[in-house]
C-alpha cells in the first residue's frame, strides 16, 4: 500500500469545494467527501470531482440492516469512488453485506473500511451510555478483528491507535487516520493529534487532513508540506 495524504474537503457546497480544488494546478490530491457536501449536492459532486482526476474517499459511514447497507454500498460503489466506509458496530454480517454490495459488475470494488469507535466517543461515555465495559483500546482492537473477519480492508482510527491495530490484526490491514496537525499549527477541536511525520513513523497508510490544508494561507504549500513529511 502506497502511503498518501487525503484532503478532507469539508465545504458546504459545490462552489466553495471546487474553488478550493482550483488551487491545485499540477497535482490532483486524493480527497475525502463527507456528509455535509454529499448531502448538500448529491452524487453529482462525486462525479464532478472524479472527472477532474481526483481519487475519492466517500466518508458516509453506513450503518443499517445488512440488506439496506448492501444496496447502499452498491449505489455508492457505482459512482466510481476509491474508498467507502461503514460502522463496525453494525456487526460482521452487516460488514460482509457491505463488501458484497461494493463489488461492481466488472469485479472491481473500492477499498472498504470501517469505523471502530468514533474518536469523539470517550471511554466514560462508552461505558455509561453504550454499556460496553471493556477498555476503549480493547474495544477498538476487538472491533478491528471483526472488520478483518468480515473481509474488509481496514479501519478509520486515531493515528495514535494505528500501531496497536496493525500489531493486533496485521501489518497489511489498512489504517486511515484523521487528527493530523503540524507541529506549529492550531489543534482546533481535535484532541488526540499527531504530525504527518509522526504518523509516518507509526506506520499508518493514509492521513486525512482537513483544516491544516483547507484553512491555510497557501493550501498547496500546506499540502506539499504534508506530502513531504508523510510520503517521502
Ligand atoms: O479539519 P480536520 O483535519 O480536523 O479534519 C479531519 C476530518 O476527518 C474531518 O472531515 C472529520 O470529520 C474526519 N474525522 C475525524 N475523526 C474521526 C473520523 C473522521 O476527524 N474519527
PDB file of C-alpha atoms and ligand atoms in Angstrom:
ATOM      1  CA  UNK A   1       0.000   0.000   0.000  1.00  0.00           C
ATOM      2  CA  UNK A   2       1.456   3.348  -1.054  1.00  0.00           C
ATOM      3  CA  UNK A   3       1.181   5.997   1.683  1.00  0.00           C
ATOM      4  CA  UNK A   4      -0.931   9.001   0.684  1.00  0.00           C
ATOM      5  CA  UNK A   5      -2.340  12.262   2.022  1.00  0.00           C
ATOM      6  CA  UNK A   6      -6.144  12.637   1.722  1.00  0.00           C
ATOM      7  CA  UNK A   7      -7.556  16.180   1.940  1.00  0.00           C
ATOM      8  CA  UNK A   8     -10.901  16.417   3.799  1.00  0.00           C
ATOM      9  CA  UNK A   9     -12.884  18.706   1.500  1.00  0.00           C
ATOM     10  CA  UNK A  10     -15.269  19.845   4.238  1.00  0.00           C
ATOM     11  CA  UNK A  11     -17.097  22.626   2.412  1.00  0.00           C
ATOM     12  CA  UNK A  12     -20.784  23.366   2.484  1.00  0.00           C
ATOM     13  CA  UNK A  13     -21.444  23.440  -1.251  1.00  0.00           C
ATOM     14  CA  UNK A  14     -20.111  22.679  -4.701  1.00  0.00           C
ATOM     15  CA  UNK A  15     -18.929  26.201  -5.433  1.00  0.00           C
ATOM     16  CA  UNK A  16     -16.681  26.530  -2.374  1.00  0.00           C
ATOM     17  CA  UNK A  17     -15.356  22.977  -2.757  1.00  0.00           C
ATOM     18  CA  UNK A  18     -14.460  23.439  -6.429  1.00  0.00           C
ATOM     19  CA  UNK A  19     -12.941  26.879  -5.779  1.00  0.00           C
ATOM     20  CA  UNK A  20     -10.693  25.246  -3.210  1.00  0.00           C
ATOM     21  CA  UNK A  21      -9.678  22.441  -5.593  1.00  0.00           C
ATOM     22  CA  UNK A  22      -8.902  25.034  -8.303  1.00  0.00           C
ATOM     23  CA  UNK A  23      -5.816  25.942  -6.216  1.00  0.00           C
ATOM     24  CA  UNK A  24      -4.229  22.680  -7.332  1.00  0.00           C
ATOM     25  CA  UNK A  25      -2.891  23.076 -10.843  1.00  0.00           C
ATOM     26  CA  UNK A  26      -0.241  20.382 -11.235  1.00  0.00           C
ATOM     27  CA  UNK A  27      -1.365  17.756  -8.751  1.00  0.00           C
ATOM     28  CA  UNK A  28      -4.740  16.042  -8.201  1.00  0.00           C
ATOM     29  CA  UNK A  29      -4.759  15.188  -4.480  1.00  0.00           C
ATOM     30  CA  UNK A  30      -6.802  12.314  -3.028  1.00  0.00           C
ATOM     31  CA  UNK A  31      -9.878  13.932  -1.451  1.00  0.00           C
ATOM     32  CA  UNK A  32     -12.398  12.935   1.211  1.00  0.00           C
ATOM     33  CA  UNK A  33     -16.027  13.943   0.662  1.00  0.00           C
ATOM     34  CA  UNK A  34     -18.120  13.828   3.819  1.00  0.00           C
ATOM     35  CA  UNK A  35     -21.772  14.051   4.757  1.00  0.00           C
ATOM     36  CA  UNK A  36     -22.064  17.849   4.580  1.00  0.00           C
ATOM     37  CA  UNK A  37     -21.003  18.206   0.951  1.00  0.00           C
ATOM     38  CA  UNK A  38     -22.583  14.942  -0.239  1.00  0.00           C
ATOM     39  CA  UNK A  39     -25.967  15.625   1.368  1.00  0.00           C
ATOM     40  CA  UNK A  40     -25.961  19.176   0.005  1.00  0.00           C
ATOM     41  CA  UNK A  41     -25.001  18.333  -3.563  1.00  0.00           C
ATOM     42  CA  UNK A  42     -25.774  14.625  -4.053  1.00  0.00           C
ATOM     43  CA  UNK A  43     -23.919  12.110  -6.233  1.00  0.00           C
ATOM     44  CA  UNK A  44     -23.152  14.726  -8.911  1.00  0.00           C
ATOM     45  CA  UNK A  45     -20.439  16.283  -6.716  1.00  0.00           C
ATOM     46  CA  UNK A  46     -18.624  12.922  -6.643  1.00  0.00           C
ATOM     47  CA  UNK A  47     -18.824  12.648 -10.430  1.00  0.00           C
ATOM     48  CA  UNK A  48     -17.575  16.213 -10.961  1.00  0.00           C
ATOM     49  CA  UNK A  49     -14.574  15.826  -8.637  1.00  0.00           C
ATOM     50  CA  UNK A  50     -13.775  12.419 -10.106  1.00  0.00           C
ATOM     51  CA  UNK A  51     -13.893  13.800 -13.649  1.00  0.00           C
ATOM     52  CA  UNK A  52     -11.318  16.387 -12.559  1.00  0.00           C
ATOM     53  CA  UNK A  53      -8.975  13.471 -11.884  1.00  0.00           C
ATOM     54  CA  UNK A  54      -9.054  13.119  -8.079  1.00  0.00           C
ATOM     55  CA  UNK A  55      -9.264   9.846  -6.185  1.00  0.00           C
ATOM     56  CA  UNK A  56     -12.179   9.930  -3.716  1.00  0.00           C
ATOM     57  CA  UNK A  57     -12.805   8.612  -0.213  1.00  0.00           C
ATOM     58  CA  UNK A  58     -16.592   8.945   0.241  1.00  0.00           C
ATOM     59  CA  UNK A  59     -16.949   9.092   4.022  1.00  0.00           C
ATOM     60  CA  UNK A  60     -20.627   8.326   4.710  1.00  0.00           C
ATOM     61  CA  UNK A  61     -20.191   5.684   7.478  1.00  0.00           C
ATOM     62  CA  UNK A  62     -23.106   3.396   6.597  1.00  0.00           C
ATOM     63  CA  UNK A  63     -24.921   1.646   9.461  1.00  0.00           C
ATOM     64  CA  UNK A  64     -28.259  -0.144   8.898  1.00  0.00           C
ATOM     65  CA  UNK A  65     -29.630  -3.663   8.406  1.00  0.00           C
ATOM     66  CA  UNK A  66     -27.364  -5.783   6.158  1.00  0.00           C
ATOM     67  CA  UNK A  67     -29.674  -5.773   3.135  1.00  0.00           C
ATOM     68  CA  UNK A  68     -30.051  -1.992   3.180  1.00  0.00           C
ATOM     69  CA  UNK A  69     -26.310  -1.440   3.589  1.00  0.00           C
ATOM     70  CA  UNK A  70     -25.631  -3.833   0.710  1.00  0.00           C
ATOM     71  CA  UNK A  71     -27.908  -1.787  -1.567  1.00  0.00           C
ATOM     72  CA  UNK A  72     -26.455   1.498  -0.351  1.00  0.00           C
ATOM     73  CA  UNK A  73     -22.918   0.316  -0.987  1.00  0.00           C
ATOM     74  CA  UNK A  74     -23.908  -0.844  -4.478  1.00  0.00           C
ATOM     75  CA  UNK A  75     -25.179   2.657  -5.333  1.00  0.00           C
ATOM     76  CA  UNK A  76     -22.101   4.387  -3.889  1.00  0.00           C
ATOM     77  CA  UNK A  77     -19.596   1.985  -5.423  1.00  0.00           C
ATOM     78  CA  UNK A  78     -21.079   2.674  -8.867  1.00  0.00           C
ATOM     79  CA  UNK A  79     -20.048   6.316  -8.517  1.00  0.00           C
ATOM     80  CA  UNK A  80     -16.508   5.042  -9.082  1.00  0.00           C
ATOM     81  CA  UNK A  81     -15.130   6.054  -5.674  1.00  0.00           C
ATOM     82  CA  UNK A  82     -11.870   4.643  -4.308  1.00  0.00           C
ATOM     83  CA  UNK A  83     -12.676   4.234  -0.587  1.00  0.00           C
ATOM     84  CA  UNK A  84     -16.034   3.676   1.201  1.00  0.00           C
ATOM     85  CA  UNK A  85     -16.749   3.074   4.889  1.00  0.00           C
ATOM     86  CA  UNK A  86     -19.283   1.621   7.348  1.00  0.00           C
ATOM     87  CA  UNK A  87     -19.627   1.353  11.138  1.00  0.00           C
ATOM     88  CA  UNK A  88     -18.090  -1.825  12.567  1.00  0.00           C
ATOM     89  CA  UNK A  89     -20.775  -1.802  15.284  1.00  0.00           C
ATOM     90  CA  UNK A  90     -23.262  -2.814  12.567  1.00  0.00           C
ATOM     91  CA  UNK A  91     -21.950  -6.415  13.052  1.00  0.00           C
ATOM     92  CA  UNK A  92     -19.850  -8.793  10.945  1.00  0.00           C
ATOM     93  CA  UNK A  93     -22.949  -9.786   8.965  1.00  0.00           C
ATOM     94  CA  UNK A  94     -23.593  -6.161   8.020  1.00  0.00           C
ATOM     95  CA  UNK A  95     -19.946  -5.618   7.037  1.00  0.00           C
ATOM     96  CA  UNK A  96     -19.992  -8.756   4.841  1.00  0.00           C
ATOM     97  CA  UNK A  97     -23.125  -7.439   3.132  1.00  0.00           C
ATOM     98  CA  UNK A  98     -21.399  -4.067   2.643  1.00  0.00           C
ATOM     99  CA  UNK A  99     -18.446  -5.744   0.970  1.00  0.00           C
ATOM    100  CA  UNK A 100     -20.692  -7.805  -1.317  1.00  0.00           C
ATOM    101  CA  UNK A 101     -22.625  -4.708  -2.327  1.00  0.00           C
ATOM    102  CA  UNK A 102     -19.424  -2.831  -3.152  1.00  0.00           C
ATOM    103  CA  UNK A 103     -18.361  -5.280  -5.910  1.00  0.00           C
ATOM    104  CA  UNK A 104     -19.091  -3.825  -9.351  1.00  0.00           C
ATOM    105  CA  UNK A 105     -20.191  -5.837 -12.418  1.00  0.00           C
ATOM    106  CA  UNK A 106     -16.613  -5.864 -13.731  1.00  0.00           C
ATOM    107  CA  UNK A 107     -15.384  -7.445 -10.475  1.00  0.00           C
ATOM    108  CA  UNK A 108     -13.619  -4.314  -9.192  1.00  0.00           C
ATOM    109  CA  UNK A 109     -14.511  -2.668  -5.882  1.00  0.00           C
ATOM    110  CA  UNK A 110     -13.362   0.276  -3.783  1.00  0.00           C
ATOM    111  CA  UNK A 111     -11.296  -0.197  -0.625  1.00  0.00           C
ATOM    112  CA  UNK A 112     -13.873  -0.793   2.128  1.00  0.00           C
ATOM    113  CA  UNK A 113     -13.005   0.212   5.680  1.00  0.00           C
ATOM    114  CA  UNK A 114     -14.889   0.551   8.972  1.00  0.00           C
ATOM    115  CA  UNK A 115     -15.093   2.948  11.890  1.00  0.00           C
ATOM    116  CA  UNK A 116     -14.417   1.131  15.191  1.00  0.00           C
ATOM    117  CA  UNK A 117     -15.285   3.651  17.895  1.00  0.00           C
ATOM    118  CA  UNK A 118     -15.554   7.282  16.826  1.00  0.00           C
ATOM    119  CA  UNK A 119     -12.678   9.323  18.213  1.00  0.00           C
ATOM    120  CA  UNK A 120     -15.299  11.631  19.743  1.00  0.00           C
ATOM    121  CA  UNK A 121     -16.520   8.774  22.000  1.00  0.00           C
ATOM    122  CA  UNK A 122     -14.751   8.744  25.355  1.00  0.00           C
ATOM    123  CA  UNK A 123     -14.227   5.565  27.373  1.00  0.00           C
ATOM    124  CA  UNK A 124     -16.514   7.010  30.055  1.00  0.00           C
ATOM    125  CA  UNK A 125     -19.429   7.607  27.647  1.00  0.00           C
ATOM    126  CA  UNK A 126     -18.890   4.223  26.020  1.00  0.00           C
ATOM    127  CA  UNK A 127     -19.245   2.580  29.419  1.00  0.00           C
ATOM    128  CA  UNK A 128     -22.135   4.686  30.726  1.00  0.00           C
ATOM    129  CA  UNK A 129     -24.216   5.153  27.595  1.00  0.00           C
ATOM    130  CA  UNK A 130     -23.359   2.140  25.441  1.00  0.00           C
ATOM    131  CA  UNK A 131     -22.864  -0.292  28.363  1.00  0.00           C
ATOM    132  CA  UNK A 132     -19.553  -1.512  26.913  1.00  0.00           C
ATOM    133  CA  UNK A 133     -17.451  -2.421  29.913  1.00  0.00           C
ATOM    134  CA  UNK A 134     -14.118  -3.181  28.248  1.00  0.00           C
ATOM    135  CA  UNK A 135     -11.470  -0.504  27.891  1.00  0.00           C
ATOM    136  CA  UNK A 136     -11.687   1.669  24.780  1.00  0.00           C
ATOM    137  CA  UNK A 137      -8.448   0.166  23.397  1.00  0.00           C
ATOM    138  CA  UNK A 138      -9.679  -3.427  23.881  1.00  0.00           C
ATOM    139  CA  UNK A 139     -12.973  -2.470  22.237  1.00  0.00           C
ATOM    140  CA  UNK A 140     -11.199  -0.893  19.256  1.00  0.00           C
ATOM    141  CA  UNK A 141      -8.935  -3.934  18.760  1.00  0.00           C
ATOM    142  CA  UNK A 142     -11.892  -6.330  19.110  1.00  0.00           C
ATOM    143  CA  UNK A 143     -13.919  -4.365  16.534  1.00  0.00           C
ATOM    144  CA  UNK A 144     -10.887  -4.222  14.215  1.00  0.00           C
ATOM    145  CA  UNK A 145     -10.634  -8.016  14.387  1.00  0.00           C
ATOM    146  CA  UNK A 146     -14.332  -8.223  13.441  1.00  0.00           C
ATOM    147  CA  UNK A 147     -13.628  -5.942  10.472  1.00  0.00           C
ATOM    148  CA  UNK A 148     -10.885  -8.333   9.353  1.00  0.00           C
ATOM    149  CA  UNK A 149     -13.171 -11.370   9.860  1.00  0.00           C
ATOM    150  CA  UNK A 150     -15.794  -9.741   7.637  1.00  0.00           C
ATOM    151  CA  UNK A 151     -13.126  -9.441   4.927  1.00  0.00           C
ATOM    152  CA  UNK A 152     -12.899  -5.641   4.861  1.00  0.00           C
ATOM    153  CA  UNK A 153      -9.612  -3.908   4.096  1.00  0.00           C
ATOM    154  CA  UNK A 154      -9.040  -1.815   7.216  1.00  0.00           C
ATOM    155  CA  UNK A 155     -10.277   0.845   9.619  1.00  0.00           C
ATOM    156  CA  UNK A 156     -10.503   4.562  10.238  1.00  0.00           C
ATOM    157  CA  UNK A 157      -8.751   5.283  13.536  1.00  0.00           C
ATOM    158  CA  UNK A 158      -6.794   7.843  15.503  1.00  0.00           C
ATOM    159  CA  UNK A 159      -3.150   7.928  14.390  1.00  0.00           C
ATOM    160  CA  UNK A 160      -2.234   7.002  17.950  1.00  0.00           C
ATOM    161  CA  UNK A 161      -4.206   3.736  17.597  1.00  0.00           C
ATOM    162  CA  UNK A 162      -2.819   2.692  14.202  1.00  0.00           C
ATOM    163  CA  UNK A 163       0.242   0.856  15.565  1.00  0.00           C
ATOM    164  CA  UNK A 164      -1.799  -1.065  18.128  1.00  0.00           C
ATOM    165  CA  UNK A 165      -4.311  -2.122  15.458  1.00  0.00           C
ATOM    166  CA  UNK A 166      -1.647  -3.229  12.966  1.00  0.00           C
ATOM    167  CA  UNK A 167       0.099  -5.254  15.661  1.00  0.00           C
ATOM    168  CA  UNK A 168      -3.162  -6.987  16.596  1.00  0.00           C
ATOM    169  CA  UNK A 169      -4.693  -7.510  13.154  1.00  0.00           C
ATOM    170  CA  UNK A 170      -1.817  -7.493  10.671  1.00  0.00           C
ATOM    171  CA  UNK A 171       0.570  -5.071   9.024  1.00  0.00           C
ATOM    172  CA  UNK A 172      -1.336  -5.226   5.722  1.00  0.00           C
ATOM    173  CA  UNK A 173      -4.584  -4.131   7.422  1.00  0.00           C
ATOM    174  CA  UNK A 174      -5.127  -0.564   6.172  1.00  0.00           C
ATOM    175  CA  UNK A 175      -5.353   2.308   8.651  1.00  0.00           C
ATOM    176  CA  UNK A 176      -6.760   5.689   7.626  1.00  0.00           C
ATOM    177  CA  UNK A 177      -6.132   8.360  10.237  1.00  0.00           C
ATOM    178  CA  UNK A 178      -7.565  11.848  10.770  1.00  0.00           C
ATOM    179  CA  UNK A 179      -6.420  14.064  13.640  1.00  0.00           C
ATOM    180  CA  UNK A 180      -3.255  15.312  11.941  1.00  0.00           C
ATOM    181  CA  UNK A 181      -1.736  18.676  12.802  1.00  0.00           C
ATOM    182  CA  UNK A 182       1.562  20.432  12.047  1.00  0.00           C
ATOM    183  CA  UNK A 183       3.919  20.990  14.984  1.00  0.00           C
ATOM    184  CA  UNK A 184       3.378  24.739  14.780  1.00  0.00           C
ATOM    185  CA  UNK A 185      -0.349  24.633  13.850  1.00  0.00           C
ATOM    186  CA  UNK A 186      -3.754  25.093  15.521  1.00  0.00           C
ATOM    187  CA  UNK A 187      -5.338  21.963  17.003  1.00  0.00           C
ATOM    188  CA  UNK A 188      -8.938  23.184  16.589  1.00  0.00           C
ATOM    189  CA  UNK A 189     -11.395  20.744  18.174  1.00  0.00           C
ATOM    190  CA  UNK A 190      -9.153  17.696  17.676  1.00  0.00           C
ATOM    191  CA  UNK A 191      -7.699  16.358  20.921  1.00  0.00           C
ATOM    192  CA  UNK A 192      -5.507  13.344  20.187  1.00  0.00           C
ATOM    193  CA  UNK A 193      -3.436  14.655  17.310  1.00  0.00           C
ATOM    194  CA  UNK A 194      -0.142  13.847  15.689  1.00  0.00           C
ATOM    195  CA  UNK A 195       2.069  15.363  12.985  1.00  0.00           C
ATOM    196  CA  UNK A 196       2.356  13.919   9.449  1.00  0.00           C
ATOM    197  CA  UNK A 197       5.964  12.951  10.263  1.00  0.00           C
ATOM    198  CA  UNK A 198       4.945  11.055  13.405  1.00  0.00           C
ATOM    199  CA  UNK A 199       2.065   9.387  11.527  1.00  0.00           C
ATOM    200  CA  UNK A 200       4.632   8.041   9.065  1.00  0.00           C
ATOM    201  CA  UNK A 201       6.750   6.666  11.926  1.00  0.00           C
ATOM    202  CA  UNK A 202       3.674   4.977  13.436  1.00  0.00           C
ATOM    203  CA  UNK A 203       3.134   3.303  10.058  1.00  0.00           C
ATOM    204  CA  UNK A 204      -0.352   4.433   9.088  1.00  0.00           C
ATOM    205  CA  UNK A 205      -1.297   4.121   5.395  1.00  0.00           C
ATOM    206  CA  UNK A 206      -3.352   7.268   4.762  1.00  0.00           C
ATOM    207  CA  UNK A 207      -3.637  10.512   6.702  1.00  0.00           C
ATOM    208  CA  UNK A 208      -6.809  12.597   6.374  1.00  0.00           C
ATOM    209  CA  UNK A 209      -6.024  16.285   6.714  1.00  0.00           C
ATOM    210  CA  UNK A 210      -8.733  18.952   6.709  1.00  0.00           C
ATOM    211  CA  UNK A 211      -8.303  22.413   8.197  1.00  0.00           C
ATOM    212  CA  UNK A 212      -4.463  22.465   8.302  1.00  0.00           C
ATOM    213  CA  UNK A 213      -4.734  22.475   4.481  1.00  0.00           C
ATOM    214  CA  UNK A 214      -8.175  23.967   3.706  1.00  0.00           C
ATOM    215  CA  UNK A 215      -7.737  26.937   6.072  1.00  0.00           C
ATOM    216  CA  UNK A 216      -4.056  27.533   5.311  1.00  0.00           C
ATOM    217  CA  UNK A 217      -2.987  30.819   3.712  1.00  0.00           C
ATOM    218  CA  UNK A 218      -1.381  28.729   0.989  1.00  0.00           C
ATOM    219  CA  UNK A 219      -3.256  25.381   0.774  1.00  0.00           C
ATOM    220  CA  UNK A 220      -0.991  23.994  -1.933  1.00  0.00           C
ATOM    221  CA  UNK A 221       2.112  24.681   0.154  1.00  0.00           C
ATOM    222  CA  UNK A 222       0.428  23.074   3.211  1.00  0.00           C
ATOM    223  CA  UNK A 223      -0.499  20.018   1.132  1.00  0.00           C
ATOM    224  CA  UNK A 224       3.064  19.597  -0.111  1.00  0.00           C
ATOM    225  CA  UNK A 225       4.355  20.007   3.436  1.00  0.00           C
ATOM    226  CA  UNK A 226       2.155  17.037   4.441  1.00  0.00           C
ATOM    227  CA  UNK A 227       3.314  15.011   1.433  1.00  0.00           C
ATOM    228  CA  UNK A 228       6.958  15.756   2.214  1.00  0.00           C
ATOM    229  CA  UNK A 229       6.635  14.808   5.891  1.00  0.00           C
ATOM    230  CA  UNK A 230       4.379  11.764   5.382  1.00  0.00           C
ATOM    231  CA  UNK A 231       5.158  10.235   1.987  1.00  0.00           C
ATOM    232  CA  UNK A 232       8.843  10.841   1.335  1.00  0.00           C
TER     233      UNK A 232
HETATM  234  O1  LIG B   1     -10.072  19.584   9.815  1.00  0.00           O
HETATM  235  P1  LIG B   1      -9.569  18.257  10.324  1.00  0.00           P
HETATM  236  O2  LIG B   1      -8.148  17.930   9.900  1.00  0.00           O
HETATM  237  O3  LIG B   1      -9.796  18.071  11.809  1.00  0.00           O
HETATM  238  O4  LIG B   1     -10.497  17.199   9.550  1.00  0.00           O
HETATM  239  C1  LIG B   1     -10.490  15.844   9.841  1.00  0.00           C
HETATM  240  C2  LIG B   1     -11.539  15.148   9.015  1.00  0.00           C
HETATM  241  O5  LIG B   1     -11.609  13.780   9.405  1.00  0.00           O
HETATM  242  C3  LIG B   1     -12.957  15.698   9.167  1.00  0.00           C
HETATM  243  O6  LIG B   1     -13.622  15.504   7.911  1.00  0.00           O
HETATM  244  C4  LIG B   1     -13.565  14.816  10.229  1.00  0.00           C
HETATM  245  O7  LIG B   1     -14.959  14.720  10.115  1.00  0.00           O
HETATM  246  C5  LIG B   1     -12.915  13.482   9.904  1.00  0.00           C
HETATM  247  N1  LIG B   1     -12.863  12.528  11.004  1.00  0.00           N
HETATM  248  C6  LIG B   1     -12.245  12.803  12.228  1.00  0.00           C
HETATM  249  N2  LIG B   1     -12.240  11.864  13.218  1.00  0.00           N
HETATM  250  C7  LIG B   1     -12.807  10.673  13.009  1.00  0.00           C
HETATM  251  C8  LIG B   1     -13.410  10.360  11.792  1.00  0.00           C
HETATM  252  C9  LIG B   1     -13.426  11.337  10.800  1.00  0.00           C
HETATM  253  O8  LIG B   1     -11.714  13.880  12.408  1.00  0.00           O
HETATM  254  N3  LIG B   1     -12.768   9.761  13.964  1.00  0.00           N
END
